[in-house]
Tab-separated table of C-alpha atoms in Angstrom:
chain	number	residue	atom	x	y	z
A	1	MET	CA	-209.728	30.548	48.993
A	2	SER	CA	-211.255	27.085	48.976
A	3	THR	CA	-210.301	24.319	51.381
A	4	LEU	CA	-208.798	22.372	48.493
A	5	SER	CA	-206.319	25.054	47.558
A	6	ALA	CA	-205.502	25.941	51.165
A	7	ALA	CA	-203.788	22.671	52.044
A	8	GLY	CA	-201.667	22.364	48.906
A	9	ALA	CA	-200.574	18.738	48.674
A	10	ALA	CA	-197.180	18.238	47.068
A	11	SER	CA	-197.752	15.174	44.907
A	12	PHE	CA	-200.734	16.520	42.990
A	13	ASP	CA	-202.535	19.756	42.197
A	14	CYS	CA	-205.330	20.243	44.746
A	15	SER	CA	-207.253	22.426	42.304
A	16	GLU	CA	-207.614	19.292	40.163
A	17	ALA	CA	-208.385	16.856	43.005
A	18	SER	CA	-211.162	14.563	41.865
A	19	GLY	CA	-211.129	11.453	44.039
A	20	ALA	CA	-212.350	11.327	47.621
A	21	ASP	CA	-208.798	10.446	48.706
A	22	GLU	CA	-207.282	13.480	46.965
A	23	LYS	CA	-209.948	15.798	48.354
A	24	ALA	CA	-209.365	14.445	51.869
A	25	VAL	CA	-205.599	15.012	51.563
A	26	CYS	CA	-206.129	18.555	50.331
A	27	ALA	CA	-208.623	19.332	53.107
A	28	SER	CA	-206.380	18.094	55.924
A	29	PRO	CA	-203.188	19.928	56.928
A	30	GLU	CA	-201.869	16.723	58.546
A	31	LEU	CA	-202.489	14.605	55.445
A	32	SER	CA	-201.159	17.343	53.203
A	33	SER	CA	-197.981	17.429	55.305
A	34	LEU	CA	-197.626	13.642	55.037
A	35	ASP	CA	-198.200	13.907	51.283
A	36	SER	CA	-195.469	16.545	51.034
A	37	GLU	CA	-193.041	14.391	53.025
A	38	MET	CA	-193.840	11.357	50.895
A	39	ALA	CA	-193.444	13.361	47.676
A	40	GLY	CA	-190.012	14.598	48.756
A	41	LEU	CA	-188.885	11.067	49.568
A	42	TRP	CA	-190.326	9.776	46.300
A	43	TYR	CA	-188.435	12.454	44.379
A	44	GLY	CA	-185.177	11.388	46.016
A	45	TYR	CA	-185.871	7.681	45.596
A	46	LYS	CA	-186.871	8.116	41.967
A	47	ALA	CA	-183.518	9.793	41.273
A	48	MET	CA	-181.520	6.912	42.768
A	49	PRO	CA	-179.782	4.649	40.253
A	50	LEU	CA	-181.109	1.111	40.652
A	51	LEU	CA	-180.187	-2.225	39.123
A	52	MET	CA	-182.185	-3.663	36.238
A	53	GLY	CA	-185.712	-4.594	37.257
A	54	ALA	CA	-185.672	-2.487	40.398
A	55	SER	CA	-186.861	0.605	38.522
A	56	GLY	CA	-189.935	-1.288	37.351
A	57	ASN	CA	-190.599	-2.446	40.906
A	58	ARG	CA	-190.245	1.140	42.093
A	59	GLN	CA	-192.967	2.267	39.673
A	60	ASP	CA	-195.192	-0.710	40.560
A	61	GLU	CA	-194.931	0.208	44.252
A	62	ALA	CA	-195.941	3.787	43.473
A	63	GLN	CA	-198.972	2.620	41.492
A	64	ALA	CA	-199.943	0.228	44.308
A	65	PHE	CA	-199.795	3.126	46.772
A	66	LEU	CA	-202.105	5.239	44.587
A	67	LYS	CA	-204.545	2.329	44.267
A	68	SER	CA	-204.540	1.812	48.043
A	69	ARG	CA	-204.978	5.548	48.635
A	70	ALA	CA	-207.996	5.593	46.341
A	71	ALA	CA	-209.422	2.591	48.232
A	72	CYS	CA	-209.210	4.599	51.479
A	73	GLY	CA	-211.549	7.197	50.008
A	74	SER	CA	-212.076	10.002	52.513
A	75	ASP	CA	-211.210	7.851	55.571
A	76	THR	CA	-208.525	10.009	57.197
A	77	GLY	CA	-207.423	7.224	59.558
A	78	CYS	CA	-206.861	4.888	56.628
A	79	LEU	CA	-205.046	7.609	54.674
A	80	THR	CA	-202.836	8.566	57.615
A	81	SER	CA	-201.829	4.964	58.209
A	82	LEU	CA	-201.187	4.402	54.506
A	83	TYR	CA	-199.028	7.529	54.184
A	84	LYS	CA	-196.979	6.640	57.270
A	85	LYS	CA	-196.345	3.132	55.916
A	86	ARG	CA	-195.375	4.503	52.501
A	87	ILE	CA	-193.014	7.059	54.068
A	88	ALA	CA	-191.329	4.316	56.121
A	89	THR	CA	-191.028	2.124	53.016
A	90	LEU	CA	-189.500	4.953	50.991
A	91	GLN	CA	-187.030	5.728	53.773
A	92	ASN	CA	-186.000	2.059	53.886
A	93	ASN	CA	-185.770	1.872	50.097
A	94	ILE	CA	-183.563	4.964	49.963
A	95	ASP	CA	-181.290	3.548	52.673
A	96	TRP	CA	-181.030	0.265	50.751
A	97	ALA	CA	-180.365	2.025	47.422
A	98	VAL	CA	-177.618	4.198	48.916
A	99	LYS	CA	-175.914	1.224	50.584
A	100	ASN	CA	-176.228	-0.852	47.430
A	101	TYR	CA	-174.842	1.947	45.277
A	102	CYS	CA	-171.915	2.609	47.629
A	103	ASN	CA	-171.068	-1.097	47.861
A	104	ASN	CA	-170.916	-1.352	44.070
A	105	GLN	CA	-168.607	1.612	43.564
């Protein structure tokens, strides 16, 4: 079993990891765990009904995260910090979406 398949990141298939950032996530149990947590939050956030325009912003934020992750390359400190910030942002966005949805019902 290779290092890439051992970690098993949730948001992408480690057997197809091509970038230095993806390989670093797959090689690190800590980063793989953060990736799994982020993917679970993203799944929940993506399912939340949002007002017009907010869905586009949601996708733009996801693309910005992937661009920033790629810019980190294999720097695990950079990746860890980036994942923790993204997780906190997703948690805040989910809280906001739930409150907004409940207030409009």
